[in-house]
mmCIF file of C-alpha atoms in Angstrom:
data_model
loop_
_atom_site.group_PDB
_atom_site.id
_atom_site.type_symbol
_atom_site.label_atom_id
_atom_site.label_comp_id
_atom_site.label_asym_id
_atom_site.label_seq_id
_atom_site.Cartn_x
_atom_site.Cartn_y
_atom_site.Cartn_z
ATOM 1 C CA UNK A 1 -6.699 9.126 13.316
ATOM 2 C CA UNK A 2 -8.934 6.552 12.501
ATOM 3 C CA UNK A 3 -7.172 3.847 14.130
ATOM 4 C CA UNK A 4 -4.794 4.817 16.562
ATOM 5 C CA UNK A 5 -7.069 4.321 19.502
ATOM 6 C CA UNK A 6 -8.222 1.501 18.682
ATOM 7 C CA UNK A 7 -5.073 -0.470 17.827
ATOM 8 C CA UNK A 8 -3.026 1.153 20.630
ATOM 9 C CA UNK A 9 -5.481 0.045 23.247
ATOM 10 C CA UNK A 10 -3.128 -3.064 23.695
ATOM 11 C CA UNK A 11 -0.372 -2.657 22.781
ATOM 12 C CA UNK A 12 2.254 -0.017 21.921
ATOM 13 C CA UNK A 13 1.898 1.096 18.344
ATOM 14 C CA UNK A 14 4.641 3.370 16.435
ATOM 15 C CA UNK A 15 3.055 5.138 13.390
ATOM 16 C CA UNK A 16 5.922 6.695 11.118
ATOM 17 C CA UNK A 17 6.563 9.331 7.960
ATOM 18 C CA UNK A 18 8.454 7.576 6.066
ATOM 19 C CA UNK A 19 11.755 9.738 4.753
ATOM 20 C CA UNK A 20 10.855 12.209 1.879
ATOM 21 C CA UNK A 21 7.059 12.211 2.916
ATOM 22 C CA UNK A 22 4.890 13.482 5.709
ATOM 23 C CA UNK A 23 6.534 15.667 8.089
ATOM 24 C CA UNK A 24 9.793 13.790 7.814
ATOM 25 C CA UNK A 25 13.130 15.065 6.029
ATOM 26 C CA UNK A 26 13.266 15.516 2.826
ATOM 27 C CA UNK A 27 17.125 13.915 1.729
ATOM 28 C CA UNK A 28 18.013 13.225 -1.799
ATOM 29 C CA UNK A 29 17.666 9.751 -3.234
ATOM 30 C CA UNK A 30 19.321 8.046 -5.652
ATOM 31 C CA UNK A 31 17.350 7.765 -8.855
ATOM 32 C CA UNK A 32 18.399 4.242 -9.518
ATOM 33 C CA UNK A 33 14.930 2.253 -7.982
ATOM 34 C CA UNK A 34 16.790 -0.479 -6.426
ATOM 35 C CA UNK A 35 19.467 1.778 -4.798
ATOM 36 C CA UNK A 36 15.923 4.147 -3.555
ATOM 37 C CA UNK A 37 14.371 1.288 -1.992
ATOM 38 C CA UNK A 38 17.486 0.077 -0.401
ATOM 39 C CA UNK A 39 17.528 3.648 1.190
ATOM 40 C CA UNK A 40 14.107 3.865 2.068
ATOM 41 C CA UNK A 41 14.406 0.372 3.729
ATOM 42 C CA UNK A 42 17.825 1.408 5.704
ATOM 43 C CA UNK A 43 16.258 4.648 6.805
ATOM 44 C CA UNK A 44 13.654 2.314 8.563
ATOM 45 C CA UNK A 45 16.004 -0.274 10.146
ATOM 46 C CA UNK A 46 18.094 2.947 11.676
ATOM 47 C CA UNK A 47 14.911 4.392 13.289
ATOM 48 C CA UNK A 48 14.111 1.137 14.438
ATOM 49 C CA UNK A 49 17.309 0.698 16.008
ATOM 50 C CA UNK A 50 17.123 4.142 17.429
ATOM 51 C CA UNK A 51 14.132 2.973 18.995
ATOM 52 C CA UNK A 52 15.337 -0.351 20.115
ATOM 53 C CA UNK A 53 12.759 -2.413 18.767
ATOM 54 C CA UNK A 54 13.545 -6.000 18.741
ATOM 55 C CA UNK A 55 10.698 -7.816 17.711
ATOM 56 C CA UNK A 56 7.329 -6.458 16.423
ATOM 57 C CA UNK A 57 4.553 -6.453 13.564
ATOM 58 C CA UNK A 58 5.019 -4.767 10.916
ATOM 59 C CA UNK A 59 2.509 -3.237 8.861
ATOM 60 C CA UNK A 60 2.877 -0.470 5.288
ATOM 61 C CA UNK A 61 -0.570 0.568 2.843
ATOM 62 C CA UNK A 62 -0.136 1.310 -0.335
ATOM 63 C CA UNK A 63 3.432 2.234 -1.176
ATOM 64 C CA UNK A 64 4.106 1.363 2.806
ATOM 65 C CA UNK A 65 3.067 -2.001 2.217
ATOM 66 C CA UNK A 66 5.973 -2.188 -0.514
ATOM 67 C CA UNK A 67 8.489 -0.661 1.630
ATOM 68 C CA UNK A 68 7.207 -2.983 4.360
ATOM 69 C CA UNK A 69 7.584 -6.239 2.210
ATOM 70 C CA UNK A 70 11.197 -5.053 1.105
ATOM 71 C CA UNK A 71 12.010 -4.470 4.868
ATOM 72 C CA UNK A 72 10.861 -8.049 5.917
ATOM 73 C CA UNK A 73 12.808 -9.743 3.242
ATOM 74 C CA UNK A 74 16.321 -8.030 4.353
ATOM 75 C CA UNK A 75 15.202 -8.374 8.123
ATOM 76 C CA UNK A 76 12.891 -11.606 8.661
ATOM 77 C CA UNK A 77 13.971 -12.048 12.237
ATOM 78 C CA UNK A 78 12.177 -8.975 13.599
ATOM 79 C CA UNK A 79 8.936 -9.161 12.059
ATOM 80 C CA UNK A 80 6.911 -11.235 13.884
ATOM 81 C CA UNK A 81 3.799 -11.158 11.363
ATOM 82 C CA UNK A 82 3.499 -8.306 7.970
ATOM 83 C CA UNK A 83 0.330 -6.857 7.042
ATOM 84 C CA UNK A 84 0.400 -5.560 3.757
ATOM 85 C CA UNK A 85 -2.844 -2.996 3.413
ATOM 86 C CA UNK A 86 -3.956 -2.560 -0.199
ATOM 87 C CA UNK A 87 -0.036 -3.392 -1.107
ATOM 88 C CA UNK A 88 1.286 -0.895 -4.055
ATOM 89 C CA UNK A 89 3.910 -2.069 -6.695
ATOM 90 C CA UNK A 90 3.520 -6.094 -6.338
ATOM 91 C CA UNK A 91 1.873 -7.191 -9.632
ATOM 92 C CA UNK A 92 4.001 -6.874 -12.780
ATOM 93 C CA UNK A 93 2.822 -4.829 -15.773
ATOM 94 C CA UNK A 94 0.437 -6.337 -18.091
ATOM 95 C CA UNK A 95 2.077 -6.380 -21.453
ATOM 96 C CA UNK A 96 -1.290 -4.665 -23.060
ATOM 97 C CA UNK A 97 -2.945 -2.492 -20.979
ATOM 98 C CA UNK A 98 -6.573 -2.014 -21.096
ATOM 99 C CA UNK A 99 -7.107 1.246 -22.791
ATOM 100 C CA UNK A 100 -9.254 3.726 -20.773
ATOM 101 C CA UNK A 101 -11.983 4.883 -23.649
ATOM 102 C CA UNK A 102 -14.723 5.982 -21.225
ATOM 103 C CA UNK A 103 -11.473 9.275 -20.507
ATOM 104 C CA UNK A 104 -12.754 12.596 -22.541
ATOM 105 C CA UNK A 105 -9.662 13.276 -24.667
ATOM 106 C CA UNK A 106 -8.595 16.380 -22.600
ATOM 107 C CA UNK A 107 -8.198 13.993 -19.358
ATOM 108 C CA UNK A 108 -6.294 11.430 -21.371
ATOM 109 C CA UNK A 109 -3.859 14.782 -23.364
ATOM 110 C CA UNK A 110 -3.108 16.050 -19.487
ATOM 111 C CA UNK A 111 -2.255 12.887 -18.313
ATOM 112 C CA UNK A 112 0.129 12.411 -20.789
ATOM 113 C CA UNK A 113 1.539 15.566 -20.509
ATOM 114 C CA UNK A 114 2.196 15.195 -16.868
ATOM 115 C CA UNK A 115 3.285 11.446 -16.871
ATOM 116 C CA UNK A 116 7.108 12.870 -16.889
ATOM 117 C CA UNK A 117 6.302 14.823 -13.756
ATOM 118 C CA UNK A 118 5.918 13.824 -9.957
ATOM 119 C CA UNK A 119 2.121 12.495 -8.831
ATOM 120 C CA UNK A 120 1.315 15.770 -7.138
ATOM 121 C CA UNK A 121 3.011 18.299 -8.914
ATOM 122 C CA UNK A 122 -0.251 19.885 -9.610
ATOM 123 C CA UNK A 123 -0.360 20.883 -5.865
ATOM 124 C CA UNK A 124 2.565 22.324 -6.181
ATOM 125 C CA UNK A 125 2.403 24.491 -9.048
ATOM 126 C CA UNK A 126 -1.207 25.894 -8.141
ATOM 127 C CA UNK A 127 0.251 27.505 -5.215
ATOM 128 C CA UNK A 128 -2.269 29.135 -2.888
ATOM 129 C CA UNK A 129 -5.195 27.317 -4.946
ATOM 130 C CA UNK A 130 -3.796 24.159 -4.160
ATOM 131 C CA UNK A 131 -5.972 23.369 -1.041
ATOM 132 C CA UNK A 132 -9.480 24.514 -2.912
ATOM 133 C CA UNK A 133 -7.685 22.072 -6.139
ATOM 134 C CA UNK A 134 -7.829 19.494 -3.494
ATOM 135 C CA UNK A 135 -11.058 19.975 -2.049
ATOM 136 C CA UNK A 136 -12.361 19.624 -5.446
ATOM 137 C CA UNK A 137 -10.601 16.865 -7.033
ATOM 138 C CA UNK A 138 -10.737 14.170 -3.885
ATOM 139 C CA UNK A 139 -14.068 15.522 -1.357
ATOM 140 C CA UNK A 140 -13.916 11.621 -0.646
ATOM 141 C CA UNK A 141 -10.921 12.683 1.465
ATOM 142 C CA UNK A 142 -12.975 15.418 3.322
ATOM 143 C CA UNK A 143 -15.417 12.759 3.716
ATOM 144 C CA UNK A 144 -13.736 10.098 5.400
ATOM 145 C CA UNK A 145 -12.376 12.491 8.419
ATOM 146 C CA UNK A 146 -14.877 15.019 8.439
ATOM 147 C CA UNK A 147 -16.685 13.421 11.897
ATOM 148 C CA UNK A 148 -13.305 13.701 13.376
ATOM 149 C CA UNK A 149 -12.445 17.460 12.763
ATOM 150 C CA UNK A 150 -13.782 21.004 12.834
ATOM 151 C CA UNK A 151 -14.628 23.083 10.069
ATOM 152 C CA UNK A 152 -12.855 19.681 7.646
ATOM 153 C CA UNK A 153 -13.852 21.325 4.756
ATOM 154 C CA UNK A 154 -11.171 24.056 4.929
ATOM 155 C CA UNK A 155 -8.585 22.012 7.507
ATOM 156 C CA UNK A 156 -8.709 18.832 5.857
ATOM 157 C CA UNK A 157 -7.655 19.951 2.515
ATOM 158 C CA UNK A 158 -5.613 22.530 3.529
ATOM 159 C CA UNK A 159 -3.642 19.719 6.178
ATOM 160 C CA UNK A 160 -3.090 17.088 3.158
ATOM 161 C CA UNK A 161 -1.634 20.374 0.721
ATOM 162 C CA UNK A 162 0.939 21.374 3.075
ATOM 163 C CA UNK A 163 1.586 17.525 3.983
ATOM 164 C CA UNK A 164 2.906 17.598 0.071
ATOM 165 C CA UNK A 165 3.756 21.109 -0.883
ATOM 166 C CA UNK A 166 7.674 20.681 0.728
ATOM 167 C CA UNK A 167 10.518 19.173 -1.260
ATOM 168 C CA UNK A 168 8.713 16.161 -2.839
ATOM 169 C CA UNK A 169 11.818 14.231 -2.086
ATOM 170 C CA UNK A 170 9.868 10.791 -1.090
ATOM 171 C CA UNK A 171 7.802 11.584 -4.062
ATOM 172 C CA UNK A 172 10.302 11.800 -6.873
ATOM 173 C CA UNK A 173 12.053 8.539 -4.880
ATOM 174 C CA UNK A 174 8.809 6.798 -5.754
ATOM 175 C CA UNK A 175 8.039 8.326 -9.197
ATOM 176 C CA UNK A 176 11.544 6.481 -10.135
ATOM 177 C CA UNK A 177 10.433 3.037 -8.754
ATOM 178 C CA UNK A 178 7.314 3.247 -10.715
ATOM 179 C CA UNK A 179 5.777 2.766 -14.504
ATOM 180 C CA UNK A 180 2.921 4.113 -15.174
ATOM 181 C CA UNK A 181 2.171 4.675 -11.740
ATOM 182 C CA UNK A 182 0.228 1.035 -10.662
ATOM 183 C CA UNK A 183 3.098 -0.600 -11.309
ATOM 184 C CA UNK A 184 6.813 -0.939 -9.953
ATOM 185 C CA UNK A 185 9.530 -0.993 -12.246
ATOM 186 C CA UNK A 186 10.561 -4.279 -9.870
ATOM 187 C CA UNK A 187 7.907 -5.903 -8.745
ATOM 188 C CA UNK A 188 7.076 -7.340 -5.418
ATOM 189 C CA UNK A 189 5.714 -10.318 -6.593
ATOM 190 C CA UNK A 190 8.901 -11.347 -8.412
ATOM 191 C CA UNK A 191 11.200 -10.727 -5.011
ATOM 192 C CA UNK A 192 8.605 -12.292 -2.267
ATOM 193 C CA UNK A 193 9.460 -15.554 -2.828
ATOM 194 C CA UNK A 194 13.044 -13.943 -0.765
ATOM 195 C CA UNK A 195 10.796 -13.692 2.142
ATOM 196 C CA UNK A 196 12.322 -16.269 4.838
ATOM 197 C CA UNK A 197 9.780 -19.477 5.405
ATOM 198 C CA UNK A 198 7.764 -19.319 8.713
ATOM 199 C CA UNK A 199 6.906 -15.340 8.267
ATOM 200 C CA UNK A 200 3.371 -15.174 8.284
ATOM 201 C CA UNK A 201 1.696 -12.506 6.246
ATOM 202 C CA UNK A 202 -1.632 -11.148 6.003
ATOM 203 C CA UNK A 203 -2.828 -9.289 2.884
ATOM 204 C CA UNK A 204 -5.856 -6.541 3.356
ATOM 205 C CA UNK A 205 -7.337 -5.150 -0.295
ATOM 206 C CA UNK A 206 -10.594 -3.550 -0.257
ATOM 207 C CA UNK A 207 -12.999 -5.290 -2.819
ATOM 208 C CA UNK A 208 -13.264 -1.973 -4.970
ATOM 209 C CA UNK A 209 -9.877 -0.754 -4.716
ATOM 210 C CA UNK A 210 -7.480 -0.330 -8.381
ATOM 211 C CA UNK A 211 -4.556 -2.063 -6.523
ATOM 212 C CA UNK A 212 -4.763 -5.677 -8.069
ATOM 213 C CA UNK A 213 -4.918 -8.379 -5.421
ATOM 214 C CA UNK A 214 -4.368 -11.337 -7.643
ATOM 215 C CA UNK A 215 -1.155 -10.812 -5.899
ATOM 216 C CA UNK A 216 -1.931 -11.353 -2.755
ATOM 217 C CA UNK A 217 -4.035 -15.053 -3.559
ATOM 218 C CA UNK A 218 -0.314 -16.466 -5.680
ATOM 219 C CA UNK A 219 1.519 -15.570 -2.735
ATOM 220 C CA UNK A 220 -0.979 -17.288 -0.959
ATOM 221 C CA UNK A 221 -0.412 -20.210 -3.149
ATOM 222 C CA UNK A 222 3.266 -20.451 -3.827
ATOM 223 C CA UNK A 223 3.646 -20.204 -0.108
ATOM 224 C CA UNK A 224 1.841 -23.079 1.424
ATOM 225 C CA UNK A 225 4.719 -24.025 3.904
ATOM 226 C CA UNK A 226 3.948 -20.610 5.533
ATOM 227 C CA UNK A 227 1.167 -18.513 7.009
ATOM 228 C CA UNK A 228 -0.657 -16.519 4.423
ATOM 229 C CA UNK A 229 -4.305 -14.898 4.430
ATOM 230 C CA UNK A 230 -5.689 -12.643 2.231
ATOM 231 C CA UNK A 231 -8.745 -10.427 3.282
ATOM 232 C CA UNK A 232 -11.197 -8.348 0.909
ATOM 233 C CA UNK A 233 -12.933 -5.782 2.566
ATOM 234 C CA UNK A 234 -15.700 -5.393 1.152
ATOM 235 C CA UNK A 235 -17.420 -1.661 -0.029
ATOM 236 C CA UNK A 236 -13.896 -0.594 0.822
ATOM 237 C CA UNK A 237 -11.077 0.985 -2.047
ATOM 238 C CA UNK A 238 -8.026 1.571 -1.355
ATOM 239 C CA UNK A 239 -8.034 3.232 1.666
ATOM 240 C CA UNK A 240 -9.138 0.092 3.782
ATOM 241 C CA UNK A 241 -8.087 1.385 6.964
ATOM 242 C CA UNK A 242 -10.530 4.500 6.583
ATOM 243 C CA UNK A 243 -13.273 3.126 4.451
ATOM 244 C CA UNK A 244 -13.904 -0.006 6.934
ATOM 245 C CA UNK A 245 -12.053 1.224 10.277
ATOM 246 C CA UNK A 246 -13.959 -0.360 12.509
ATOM 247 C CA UNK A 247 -13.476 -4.069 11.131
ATOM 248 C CA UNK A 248 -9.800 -3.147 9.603
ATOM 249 C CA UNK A 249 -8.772 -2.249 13.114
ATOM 250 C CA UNK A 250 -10.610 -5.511 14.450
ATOM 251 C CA UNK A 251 -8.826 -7.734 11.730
ATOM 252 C CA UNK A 252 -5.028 -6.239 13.250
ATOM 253 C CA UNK A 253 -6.029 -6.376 16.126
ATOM 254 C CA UNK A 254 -6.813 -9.757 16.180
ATOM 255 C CA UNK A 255 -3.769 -10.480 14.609
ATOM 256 C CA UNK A 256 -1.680 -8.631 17.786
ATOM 257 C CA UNK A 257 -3.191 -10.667 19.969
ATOM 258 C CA UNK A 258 -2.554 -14.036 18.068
ATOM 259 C CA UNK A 259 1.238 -13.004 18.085
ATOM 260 C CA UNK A 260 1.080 -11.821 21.537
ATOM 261 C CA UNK A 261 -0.115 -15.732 22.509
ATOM 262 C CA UNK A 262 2.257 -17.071 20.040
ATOM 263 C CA UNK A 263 -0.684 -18.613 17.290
ATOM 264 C CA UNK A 264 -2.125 -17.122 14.569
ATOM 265 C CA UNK A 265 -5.209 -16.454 13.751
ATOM 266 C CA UNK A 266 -7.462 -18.600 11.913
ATOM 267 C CA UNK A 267 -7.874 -18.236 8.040
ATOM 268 C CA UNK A 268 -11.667 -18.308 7.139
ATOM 269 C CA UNK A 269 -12.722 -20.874 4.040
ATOM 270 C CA UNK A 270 -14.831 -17.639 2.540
ATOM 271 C CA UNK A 271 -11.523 -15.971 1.737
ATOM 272 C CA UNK A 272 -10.389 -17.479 -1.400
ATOM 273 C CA UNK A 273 -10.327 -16.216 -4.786
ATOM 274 C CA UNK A 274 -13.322 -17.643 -6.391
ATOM 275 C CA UNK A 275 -15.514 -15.582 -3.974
ATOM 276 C CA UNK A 276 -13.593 -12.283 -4.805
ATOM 277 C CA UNK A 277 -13.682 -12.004 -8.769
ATOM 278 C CA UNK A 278 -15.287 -8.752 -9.638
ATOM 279 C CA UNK A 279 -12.417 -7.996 -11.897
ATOM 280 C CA UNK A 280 -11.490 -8.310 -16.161
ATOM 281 C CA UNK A 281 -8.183 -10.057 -15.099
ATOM 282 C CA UNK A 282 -8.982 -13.963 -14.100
ATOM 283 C CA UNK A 283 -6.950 -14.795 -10.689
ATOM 284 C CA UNK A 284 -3.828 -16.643 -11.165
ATOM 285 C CA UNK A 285 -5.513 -19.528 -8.608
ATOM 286 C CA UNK A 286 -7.920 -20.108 -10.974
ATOM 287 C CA UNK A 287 -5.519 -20.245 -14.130
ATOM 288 C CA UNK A 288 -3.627 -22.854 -12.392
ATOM 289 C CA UNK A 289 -6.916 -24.924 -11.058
ATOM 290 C CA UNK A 290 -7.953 -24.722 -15.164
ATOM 291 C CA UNK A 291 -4.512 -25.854 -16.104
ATOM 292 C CA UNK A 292 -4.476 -29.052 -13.362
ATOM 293 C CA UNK A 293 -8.327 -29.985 -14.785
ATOM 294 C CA UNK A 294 -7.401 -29.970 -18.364
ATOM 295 C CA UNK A 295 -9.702 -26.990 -19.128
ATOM 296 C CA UNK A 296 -7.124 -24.429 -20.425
#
């Protein structure tokens, strides 16, 4: 709702639930993660089809922006640029994980209790309560659309509860691709190299968001025969399309009307990973600039 408008002021722009989530159906997925992602990706090429969409940009956040990179490796031809917003399930799992001290020992008992169980079965199990369990656990939520809707405090809540109370079909589908939940049991970054040469690719992360966009700068790297630029937006997490509408809709945008003319858009020298640290893990740019100068 915060971008619709904006990017459909141009152009015509097709904004989807993905099977399993949203107001979608709710089938049954195979709980292999491969065979689930190869469903989730030919439930998208049949609505295109459906649609008769032969050429057009392509662009998935979080978990979308997974789906969307599997899609455009199976179908290059029809994606004529992929933006990848705050891309879930691309880096592969550090083999020691940063333990999370600052947790009170409750938070840390729950979570383990519940890793088994789907994301938001919570919700689900606190029936009626679930929209006030919302309201208190994410008011950032009520926040970001509250200038947008009446009374938000009681619709907002109560709109994302019943958006996942159903048959958390697409939910369990993505609680099998995943291990321990910021990472995919098959990584992106592993399969991207797949990606057909010449598809350009633009990367969004917001500069205080938990998805790692190390990512995003070696794909940058390992694909210098192709378009690839990686934005930070900054004061944004991982909702960039909410947190900085205004310049995330001005960024795609931009990038519709570059394919419309048949460029692309300039990359600017400021994005680069030595002027978006800010994180314990050093960039894989770096690590290979350190290895070239003899200093690792």
């Amino acid at each position: 709702c915060l971008n619709l408008d904006s990017l459909a002021a141009d152009r015509p722009v097709y904004a989807i639930d993905i099977l399993g989530f949203g107001r979608s159906s709710r089938p049954k997925f195979n709980t292999d993660p491969l065979e689930a992602e190869r469903e989730f990706v030919a439930s998208i090429e049949a609505w295109r089809r459906e649609i008769s969409l032969n050429k057009f940009i392509l662009m998935g956040h979080s978990f979308g922006g997974f789906l969307a990179a599997s899609y455009a490796i199976k179908h290059p031809d029809i994606i004529s640029h992929l933006i990848l917003a705050d891309p879930w399930g691309f880096p592969e799992k550090p083999l020691v994980v940063a333990k999370r001290n600052h947790l009170p020992i409750w938070v840390k008992a729950v979570g383990f209790i519940l890793q088994p169980f789907n994301p938001l079965s919570v919700i689900r199990i606190a029936g009626p309560l679930g929209p006030k369990l919302l309201s208190n656990a994410r008011p950032d939520l009520i926040r970001k659309f509250s200038p947008l809707v009446k009374n938000a405090e009681e619709v907002i809540p109560n709109y994302f509860y019943h958006c996942n109370a159903q048959d958390p079909s697409g939910e369990t589908a993505f609680h099998n691709l995943m291990v321990g939940f910021r990472w995919a049991k098959h990584p992106m970054i592993n399969r991207i190299d797949s990606l057909r040469k010449g598809v350009p690719i633009t990367l969004i992360y917001g500069s205080r968001s938990w998805v790692d966009r190390d990512p995003g700068f070696q794909i940058k790297y390992n694909r210098k025969d192709s378009f690839v630029d990686v934005k930070v937006l900054s004061g944004s997490g991982h909702h960039v399309y909410a947190d900085r509408s205004e310049v995330f809709n001005e960024l795609v945008s931009t990038i519709g009307e570059h394919v419309d003319s048949g460029t692309l858009p300039s990359i600017s020298p400021e994005d680069t990973p030595e002027n978006h640290k800010g994180k314990d893990i050093e960039n894989i740019s770096n690590i290979i600039n350190k290895i070239g100068s003899g200093n690792l």
